[in-house]
């Protein structure tokens, strides 16, 4: 611990010596009598494209992180003439005086329409609230519409081909795999303002994951009391619905905000699977057909308070919670064909019923201080985040001969699981600006994670269930991480540079009581990042990016408990899993800060994946976790936003790559090579601007690919929708059809050594949705704080 403290102290002191160029400006706005004007809308644009928008507080505002150049500044407020100014950055301060309108005006609502997709310096922003096809469904559905984002068959998310850490309002979600997908499928997309895809995270983010996706909830920034309500109904095979509201009350030094939503979902699930058990003298083909239903009901809520202690100090409190129930039923029929015979040798019928509940909470206290007028700030956060999950599974398996008689005794089991996770974390972030041109960032963070997983396995063939202690387990896992970072950015002639360094020391311990085994791991790693931009001319730039990042195993991947779904199939974790390390290099060209072409090279060492194993002698099939050797991918991205006509907005994205995956596995090795292609397009059409009528079409395509030993078939999606504003523009109605051609089912095959299996899974993704939203209140905008808590980077890696 002393060595860690010395390192952190040294790194923070070094940060104070590092500085860098930043662009931005401050401003003051008064009326013609010299009185400061509050809640004035200030909008900045460049070549007709919106760059930033905020509002004044006590007559003052400040914009930072904006590139040098010529911009148009538009200042507007009800009862005053709109001001328009051309400014050239870098600039220190602007002072503006607004003239009141002499004649009495009806109140005017000032609106600022963002495009569906925005491409910024460090991220791509998918404005869900402006997208027709992304509304009226779930957040999981909306993720698939974001450019470069793909959801995988095992419940994870990728961005530009990278594994990601998923955030909700700057707080990482404490789930992964099926738990992550089930959680996001339980939340309505109508509650989301935007999805930020940060493909190359800077050093202030945790080094976990190759990329970051931040799901930002809708926030009301207006003065007084304002409420937004929404509801949606979705019809696929079964019906699903959601309803919710969020509110904000802002007055003087106090801002109170919150929200609530309820979601009920019922989805059909179909899956077919084959397994070939092949040994000398014995060949068996198992053909599984699974039909089931997935039901979820959830309550999601939050309540926050910000209080201005002084003009330069704010303290805040935030509480959020999620309570969800889920049920899963599967009826599986397995036809067994032996020795290449065309007739069935035996039939297995398996009934599987699982029910559970999840309770997740977050408690945060935060403090922010502006230490001077030049931009020096200090942020402190303390978090506690408990997570609880309980689940119970019933399995009933019957084996029949061709004549209909039982081939063996019934197999009945009952398994129950309880998972608790407690995360305590704290962080401090410091920014320093001097000479009005130089800026730096530095920070410290500590997190402590304690997980306890308890599993009981009962044989249920008798009237009284019998506990099988050999198949039960209790697994305890702790993880403590200390981190520090420093970053700087600046300009040198035509070069713009941002460099960062993050250090993380991690101690982990996993203990299986039944196996009486302990796995410990201690490691310290440095994670550098480098952004380099060279300005060729006003509209042309070259970009270079480098990063080294880490991917730590999710907690559930480490649990050695065997989770049986039938007498012949089970899932188990691997407590010996190690982190993997990701090297990423990119070289890009940008035209007019909109059009982008990027070459990339990405290498992952020791990456981990779920893998399937066949025991061909005993005819057992199970899914487990393993570190594999290497994954190398090289290719390019292209993003092209186009406005062919005034009423037509088009955003196109393409990624093409050559991928190699190689590793030793079982008693052999593999070396797979594949070409990959991902396409995404979004087309928005204004049908009748006066009537508020708009249409949208969204489509994506993903070519066949590999993941470890898995060969994945192509998938695609085409969705469309129409939107109409009603009730004097305060209400909106949307009708959306998702996955029109049902191109989303997963098809996966394994053909490696004596491992031959595959499956085809349909998740009821084709659906029609009708949604409605309504705003109660005024659009007089004030500043809102963006809260990023200290537990931000631990929230993805839980789940079952």
Coordinates of N, CA and C in Angstrom, one line a residue, residues 297-411:
X297 N -40.7 -7.7 -15.8 CA -41.4 -6.6 -15.2 C -40.4 -5.8 -14.4
X298 N -40.4 -4.5 -14.5 CA -39.3 -3.8 -13.8 C -39.8 -2.4 -13.4
X299 N -39.3 -1.9 -12.3 CA -39.5 -0.5 -11.8 C -38.1 0.1 -11.8
X300 N -38.0 1.3 -12.4 CA -36.7 2.0 -12.5 C -36.9 3.5 -12.0
X301 N -36.1 4.0 -11.1 CA -36.4 5.3 -10.5 C -35.1 6.0 -10.1
X302 N -35.2 7.3 -9.9 CA -34.1 8.1 -9.4 C -34.6 9.4 -8.8
X303 N -33.8 9.9 -7.9 CA -34.1 11.2 -7.2 C -32.8 11.9 -6.9
X304 N -32.7 13.1 -7.3 CA -31.4 13.8 -7.1 C -31.7 15.2 -6.6
X305 N -30.7 15.8 -5.9 CA -30.7 17.2 -5.4 C -29.4 17.8 -5.5
X306 N -29.4 19.0 -6.1 CA -28.2 19.8 -6.2 C -28.4 21.1 -5.4
X307 N -27.5 21.5 -4.6 CA -27.6 22.8 -3.8 C -26.4 23.6 -4.0
X308 N -26.5 24.9 -4.3 CA -25.4 25.8 -4.5 C -25.1 26.4 -3.2
X309 N -24.0 25.9 -2.6 CA -23.6 26.5 -1.3 C -23.2 27.9 -1.4
X310 N -22.4 28.2 -2.5 CA -22.1 29.5 -2.9 C -22.1 29.6 -4.4
X311 N -21.7 30.7 -5.0 CA -21.7 30.8 -6.4 C -20.7 29.9 -7.1
X312 N -19.7 29.4 -6.3 CA -18.7 28.6 -6.8 C -18.6 27.2 -6.2
X313 N -19.6 26.8 -5.4 CA -19.6 25.5 -4.8 C -21.0 24.9 -4.8
X314 N -21.0 23.6 -5.2 CA -22.3 22.9 -5.4 C -22.1 21.5 -4.7
X315 N -23.1 21.1 -3.9 CA -23.1 19.8 -3.3 C -24.3 19.1 -3.8
X316 N -24.2 17.8 -4.1 CA -25.3 17.0 -4.7 C -25.5 15.7 -4.1
X317 N -26.7 15.2 -4.1 CA -27.1 13.8 -3.7 C -27.9 13.2 -4.8
X318 N -27.6 11.9 -5.0 CA -28.3 11.1 -6.0 C -28.6 9.7 -5.5
X319 N -29.9 9.3 -5.6 CA -30.3 7.9 -5.3 C -31.0 7.4 -6.5
X320 N -30.6 6.2 -7.0 CA -31.3 5.5 -8.0 C -31.5 4.1 -7.7
X321 N -32.5 3.5 -8.3 CA -32.8 2.1 -8.1 C -33.5 1.4 -9.2
X322 N -33.3 0.1 -9.2 CA -33.9 -0.8 -10.2 C -34.4 -2.1 -9.5
X323 N -35.7 -2.4 -9.7 CA -36.3 -3.6 -9.1 C -36.9 -4.4 -10.3
X324 N -36.4 -5.6 -10.6 CA -37.0 -6.3 -11.7 C -37.3 -7.7 -11.3
X325 N -38.3 -8.3 -11.9 CA -38.7 -9.7 -11.8 C -38.7 -10.3 -13.2
X326 N -38.2 -11.5 -13.3 CA -38.2 -12.2 -14.6 C -38.6 -13.6 -14.5
X327 N -39.2 -14.1 -15.6 CA -39.5 -15.5 -15.7 C -39.1 -16.1 -17.1
X328 N -38.6 -17.3 -17.1 CA -38.2 -17.9 -18.3 C -38.6 -19.3 -18.4
X329 N -39.4 -19.7 -19.4 CA -39.8 -21.1 -19.6 C -39.2 -21.6 -20.9
X330 N -38.8 -22.8 -20.9 CA -38.3 -23.5 -22.0 C -38.8 -24.9 -22.1
X331 N -39.3 -25.3 -23.2 CA -39.7 -26.7 -23.5 C -38.8 -27.2 -24.6
X332 N -38.0 -28.2 -24.3 CA -37.0 -28.7 -25.2 C -37.3 -30.2 -25.6
X333 N -37.3 -30.4 -26.9 CA -37.4 -31.8 -27.4 C -36.1 -32.1 -28.2
X334 N -35.5 -33.2 -27.7 CA -34.2 -33.6 -28.3 C -34.3 -35.0 -29.0
X335 N -34.2 -35.0 -30.3 CA -34.2 -36.3 -31.1 C -32.8 -36.8 -31.2
X336 N -32.6 -38.0 -30.8 CA -31.3 -38.6 -30.9 C -31.2 -39.7 -32.0
X337 N -30.3 -39.5 -32.9 CA -30.1 -40.5 -34.0 C -28.7 -41.1 -33.8
X338 N -28.6 -42.4 -33.7 CA -27.4 -43.1 -33.5 C -26.9 -43.8 -34.8
X339 N -25.5 -43.8 -34.9 CA -24.9 -44.5 -36.0 C -25.5 -44.3 -37.4
X340 N -25.8 -43.0 -37.7 CA -26.2 -42.6 -39.0 C -27.6 -43.2 -39.4
X341 N -28.4 -43.7 -38.4 CA -29.7 -44.2 -38.8 C -30.6 -43.1 -39.0
X342 N -31.6 -43.2 -40.0 CA -32.5 -42.2 -40.3 C -33.7 -42.1 -39.3
X343 N -33.8 -43.1 -38.4 CA -34.9 -43.1 -37.5 C -34.4 -42.7 -36.1
X344 N -35.3 -42.2 -35.3 CA -35.0 -41.8 -33.9 C -34.7 -43.0 -33.0
X345 N -33.6 -42.9 -32.3 CA -33.2 -43.9 -31.4 C -33.9 -43.7 -30.0
X346 N -33.9 -42.4 -29.6 CA -34.6 -42.0 -28.4 C -35.0 -40.6 -28.4
X347 N -35.8 -40.2 -27.5 CA -36.3 -38.8 -27.4 C -36.2 -38.3 -26.0
X348 N -35.6 -37.1 -25.8 CA -35.6 -36.4 -24.5 C -36.5 -35.3 -24.5
X349 N -37.3 -35.1 -23.5 CA -38.2 -34.0 -23.3 C -37.8 -33.3 -22.0
X350 N -37.4 -32.0 -22.1 CA -36.9 -31.3 -20.9 C -37.7 -30.0 -20.7
X351 N -38.3 -29.9 -19.5 CA -39.0 -28.7 -19.1 C -38.1 -27.8 -18.2
X352 N -37.9 -26.6 -18.5 CA -37.0 -25.7 -17.7 C -37.8 -24.4 -17.4
X353 N -37.9 -24.2 -16.1 CA -38.6 -23.0 -15.6 C -37.6 -22.2 -14.6
X354 N -37.4 -20.9 -14.9 CA -36.5 -20.1 -14.1 C -37.2 -18.8 -13.7
X355 N -37.2 -18.5 -12.5 CA -37.8 -17.2 -12.0 C -36.8 -16.5 -11.1
X356 N -36.7 -15.2 -11.1 CA -35.8 -14.5 -10.3 C -36.1 -13.1 -10.1
X357 N -35.4 -12.4 -9.3 CA -35.5 -10.9 -9.1 C -34.2 -10.3 -8.9
X358 N -34.1 -9.1 -9.4 CA -32.9 -8.3 -9.2 C -33.2 -6.9 -8.6
X359 N -32.4 -6.6 -7.6 CA -32.5 -5.3 -7.0 C -31.2 -4.6 -7.0
X360 N -31.1 -3.4 -7.6 CA -29.9 -2.7 -7.7 C -30.1 -1.2 -7.3
X361 N -29.2 -0.7 -6.5 CA -29.4 0.6 -6.0 C -28.0 1.4 -6.1
X362 N -28.1 2.7 -6.1 CA -26.9 3.5 -6.1 C -27.1 4.7 -5.2
X363 N -26.1 5.0 -4.4 CA -26.2 6.2 -3.5 C -24.9 7.0 -3.7
X364 N -25.1 8.3 -4.0 CA -24.0 9.1 -4.4 C -24.1 10.5 -3.7
X365 N -22.9 10.9 -3.1 CA -22.8 12.3 -2.6 C -21.6 12.9 -3.4
X366 N -21.8 14.1 -3.8 CA -20.7 14.7 -4.6 C -20.6 16.2 -4.3
X367 N -19.4 16.7 -4.6 CA -19.1 18.1 -4.3 C -18.3 18.7 -5.5
X368 N -18.6 19.9 -5.9 CA -17.8 20.5 -7.0 C -17.5 21.9 -6.6
X369 N -16.3 22.3 -6.8 CA -15.9 23.7 -6.4 C -15.1 24.3 -7.6
X370 N -15.5 25.5 -7.9 CA -14.7 26.4 -8.8 C -13.7 27.2 -8.0
X371 N -12.4 26.8 -8.1 CA -11.4 27.4 -7.2 C -11.0 28.8 -7.6
X372 N -11.2 29.1 -8.8 CA -10.9 30.5 -9.3 C -11.6 30.8 -10.5
X373 N -11.5 31.9 -11.1 CA -12.2 32.3 -12.3 C -11.6 31.9 -13.6
X374 N -10.4 31.3 -13.5 CA -9.7 30.9 -14.7 C -9.9 29.4 -15.1
X375 N -10.7 28.7 -14.4 CA -11.1 27.3 -14.8 C -10.6 26.3 -13.9
X376 N -10.0 26.6 -12.7 CA -9.5 25.6 -11.8 C -10.7 25.0 -11.0
X377 N -10.9 23.7 -11.1 CA -12.0 23.0 -10.4 C -11.6 21.8 -9.7
X378 N -12.4 21.4 -8.7 CA -12.2 20.2 -7.9 C -13.5 19.5 -7.8
X379 N -13.5 18.2 -8.1 CA -14.7 17.3 -8.0 C -14.4 16.2 -7.0
X380 N -15.3 15.9 -6.1 CA -15.2 14.8 -5.2 C -16.5 14.0 -5.3
X381 N -16.3 12.6 -5.2 CA -17.5 11.7 -5.3 C -17.3 10.6 -4.3
X382 N -18.3 10.2 -3.6 CA -18.3 9.0 -2.8 C -19.6 8.2 -3.1
X383 N -19.4 6.9 -3.3 CA -20.5 6.1 -3.8 C -20.6 4.8 -3.0
X384 N -21.8 4.3 -2.8 CA -22.1 3.0 -2.4 C -23.2 2.4 -3.3
X385 N -22.9 1.2 -3.8 CA -23.8 0.6 -4.8 C -24.0 -0.9 -4.4
X386 N -25.1 -1.3 -3.8 CA -25.4 -2.7 -3.5 C -26.2 -3.3 -4.7
X387 N -26.0 -4.5 -4.9 CA -26.6 -5.3 -6.0 C -27.0 -6.6 -5.4
X388 N -28.3 -7.0 -5.6 CA -28.8 -8.3 -5.1 C -29.6 -9.0 -6.2
X389 N -29.3 -10.3 -6.4 CA -30.0 -11.1 -7.4 C -30.3 -12.5 -6.8
X390 N -31.6 -12.9 -6.9 CA -32.0 -14.2 -6.5 C -32.7 -14.9 -7.6
X391 N -32.4 -16.2 -7.8 CA -32.9 -17.0 -8.9 C -33.2 -18.4 -8.5
X392 N -34.3 -19.0 -9.0 CA -34.6 -20.4 -8.8 C -34.9 -21.1 -10.1
X393 N -34.4 -22.3 -10.3 CA -34.6 -23.0 -11.5 C -35.1 -24.4 -11.2
X394 N -36.1 -24.8 -12.0 CA -36.6 -26.2 -11.9 C -36.4 -26.8 -13.3
X395 N -35.8 -28.0 -13.2 CA -35.5 -28.8 -14.5 C -36.2 -30.2 -14.3
X396 N -36.9 -30.6 -15.4 CA -37.6 -31.9 -15.4 C -37.3 -32.5 -16.7
X397 N -36.6 -33.6 -16.7 CA -36.2 -34.3 -18.0 C -36.7 -35.7 -18.0
X398 N -37.3 -36.1 -19.1 CA -37.7 -37.5 -19.3 C -37.1 -38.0 -20.6
X399 N -36.7 -39.3 -20.6 CA -36.1 -39.9 -21.7 C -37.0 -41.1 -22.2
X400 N -37.3 -41.0 -23.5 CA -38.3 -42.0 -24.0 C -37.6 -42.9 -25.1
X401 N -38.0 -44.1 -25.2 CA -37.6 -45.0 -26.3 C -38.6 -44.7 -27.5
X402 N -38.2 -45.3 -28.7 CA -39.1 -45.1 -29.8 C -40.5 -45.6 -29.6
X403 N -40.7 -46.6 -28.7 CA -42.0 -47.1 -28.5 C -42.8 -46.3 -27.5
X404 N -42.2 -45.2 -27.0 CA -42.9 -44.4 -26.0 C -42.7 -44.7 -24.6
X405 N -42.0 -45.8 -24.3 CA -41.7 -46.1 -22.9 C -40.5 -45.3 -22.4
X406 N -40.5 -45.1 -21.0 CA -39.4 -44.4 -20.5 C -38.1 -45.2 -20.6
X407 N -37.0 -44.5 -21.0 CA -35.7 -45.2 -21.2 C -34.9 -45.2 -19.9
X408 N -35.2 -44.3 -19.0 CA -34.5 -44.2 -17.7 C -35.4 -43.4 -16.7
X409 N -34.9 -43.4 -15.4 CA -35.7 -42.7 -14.4 C -35.7 -41.2 -14.7
X410 N -36.8 -40.5 -14.3 CA -36.9 -39.0 -14.6 C -35.7 -38.3 -13.9
X411 N -35.3 -37.2 -14.5 CA -34.3 -36.4 -13.9 C -34.9 -35.1 -13.5

